[in-house]
PDB file of C-alpha atoms in Angstrom:
ATOM      1  CA  MET A  11      73.061 226.827 165.527  1.00 90.00           C
ATOM      2  CA  THR A  12      70.993 227.930 168.706  1.00 96.00           C
ATOM      3  CA  ASP A  13      69.775 231.533 169.182  1.00 93.00           C
ATOM      4  CA  ALA A  14      72.158 231.879 171.877  1.00 92.00           C
ATOM      5  CA  ASP A  15      75.032 230.765 169.460  1.00 96.00           C
ATOM      6  CA  LYS A  16      73.964 233.326 166.948  1.00 95.00           C
ATOM      7  CA  ILE A  17      73.829 235.956 169.905  1.00 95.00           C
ATOM      8  CA  ASN A  18      77.620 234.977 171.079  1.00 96.00           C
ATOM      9  CA  ILE A  19      78.643 235.143 167.431  1.00 96.00           C
ATOM     10  CA  LEU A  20      77.330 238.792 167.233  1.00 97.00           C
ATOM     11  CA  ILE A  21      78.899 239.836 170.664  1.00 98.00           C
ATOM     12  CA  LYS A  22      82.280 238.531 169.976  1.00 97.00           C
ATOM     13  CA  GLU A  23      82.229 240.475 166.327  1.00 96.00           C
ATOM     14  CA  GLY A  24      81.342 243.353 167.966  1.00 97.00           C
ATOM     15  CA  GLU A  25      79.469 246.556 167.005  1.00 96.00           C
ATOM     16  CA  GLY A  26      79.242 247.361 163.275  1.00 93.00           C
ATOM     17  CA  LEU A  27      76.653 248.830 160.493  1.00 92.00           C
ATOM     18  CA  THR A  28      74.283 246.352 161.538  1.00 93.00           C
ATOM     19  CA  VAL A  29      74.828 245.881 165.241  1.00 96.00           C
ATOM     20  CA  GLU A  30      74.329 247.797 168.143  1.00 96.00           C
ATOM     21  CA  PHE A  31      74.520 246.979 171.720  1.00 97.00           C
ATOM     22  CA  LYS A  32      72.542 248.601 174.193  1.00 95.00           C
ATOM     23  CA  GLU A  33      73.188 247.996 177.722  1.00 95.00           C
ATOM     24  CA  HIS A  34      69.866 249.079 179.045  1.00 94.00           C
ATOM     25  CA  PHE A  35      66.819 250.334 177.510  1.00 93.00           C
ATOM     26  CA  THR A  36      65.998 254.319 177.275  1.00 89.00           C
ATOM     27  CA  ALA A  37      63.388 255.672 175.198  1.00 82.00           C
ATOM     28  CA  ARG A  38      66.142 256.521 172.628  1.00 87.00           C
ATOM     29  CA  ILE A  39      66.432 253.539 171.109  1.00 90.00           C
ATOM     30  CA  ASP A  40      64.056 255.156 168.863  1.00 89.00           C
ATOM     31  CA  GLU A  41      67.365 256.310 166.957  1.00 91.00           C
ATOM     32  CA  ASP A  42      68.792 252.937 166.379  1.00 91.00           C
ATOM     33  CA  MET A  43      65.469 251.274 165.028  1.00 91.00           C
ATOM     34  CA  VAL A  44      64.895 254.368 162.633  1.00 91.00           C
ATOM     35  CA  ALA A  45      68.009 253.993 161.580  1.00 90.00           C
ATOM     36  CA  PHE A  46      68.070 250.366 160.800  1.00 91.00           C
ATOM     37  CA  ALA A  47      64.890 250.892 159.170  1.00 88.00           C
ATOM     38  CA  ASN A  48      66.322 253.159 156.804  1.00 91.00           C
ATOM     39  CA  THR A  49      68.857 251.028 155.547  1.00 90.00           C
ATOM     40  CA  LYS A  50      69.228 247.405 155.170  1.00 86.00           C
ATOM     41  CA  GLY A  51      67.929 246.841 158.878  1.00 91.00           C
ATOM     42  CA  GLY A  52      70.142 245.417 162.048  1.00 93.00           C
ATOM     43  CA  THR A  53      70.004 243.761 165.513  1.00 94.00           C
ATOM     44  CA  ILE A  54      69.923 246.084 168.605  1.00 95.00           C
ATOM     45  CA  LEU A  55      70.945 243.323 171.521  1.00 96.00           C
ATOM     46  CA  LEU A  56      69.637 245.100 174.642  1.00 95.00           C
ATOM     47  CA  GLY A  57      71.829 244.420 177.715  1.00 96.00           C
ATOM     48  CA  VAL A  58      75.193 243.764 176.371  1.00 97.00           C
ATOM     49  CA  ARG A  59      77.662 246.912 177.069  1.00 97.00           C
ATOM     50  CA  ASP A  60      79.502 248.172 174.552  1.00 95.00           C
ATOM     51  CA  ASP A  61      82.621 246.735 175.991  1.00 97.00           C
ATOM     52  CA  ARG A  62      81.442 243.319 174.791  1.00 97.00           C
ATOM     53  CA  THR A  63      80.383 242.198 178.261  1.00 96.00           C
ATOM     54  CA  ILE A  64      77.103 241.009 179.073  1.00 95.00           C
ATOM     55  CA  ALA A  65      74.922 243.344 181.605  1.00 95.00           C
ATOM     56  CA  GLY A  66      71.441 241.877 181.420  1.00 92.00           C
ATOM     57  CA  GLU A  67      68.346 243.648 181.023  1.00 91.00           C
ATOM     58  CA  LYS A  68      64.766 241.904 182.503  1.00 91.00           C
ATOM     59  CA  LEU A  69      62.277 241.184 179.258  1.00 90.00           C
ATOM     60  CA  THR A  70      59.164 242.139 181.256  1.00 95.00           C
ATOM     61  CA  ASN A  71      55.920 241.992 179.608  1.00 97.00           C
ATOM     62  CA  ASP A  72      55.563 246.478 180.146  1.00 95.00           C
ATOM     63  CA  LEU A  73      59.063 246.691 178.641  1.00 93.00           C
ATOM     64  CA  LYS A  74      57.852 244.224 175.568  1.00 93.00           C
ATOM     65  CA  ALA A  75      55.114 246.505 174.833  1.00 94.00           C
ATOM     66  CA  ARG A  76      57.365 249.786 175.331  1.00 91.00           C
ATOM     67  CA  ILE A  77      59.463 248.275 172.373  1.00 91.00           C
ATOM     68  CA  ASN A  78      56.888 247.123 170.308  1.00 91.00           C
ATOM     69  CA  SER A  79      55.001 250.851 170.946  1.00 91.00           C
ATOM     70  CA  ILE A  80      58.546 252.853 169.409  1.00 88.00           C
ATOM     71  CA  ALA A  81      58.438 249.905 166.709  1.00 87.00           C
ATOM     72  CA  ARG A  82      54.815 250.390 165.723  1.00 86.00           C
ATOM     73  CA  ASN A  83      55.318 254.215 165.698  1.00 79.00           C
TER      74      ASN A  83
END
């Protein structure tokens, strides 16, 4: 099973205790990261709307650095 297949399954199953959809990156993503870190973990799918449609989000080096910075702090 490819990563794309796994992502499509997560999208099909929808949000829950361990899956969160985020249409776009915002600094408030830290709240979800902390919540998952304080439980059994989880997956945040960036670029996916709450209605399970794919909005897309360009993952630039700057965005990767911002997400990594939030995760470290």
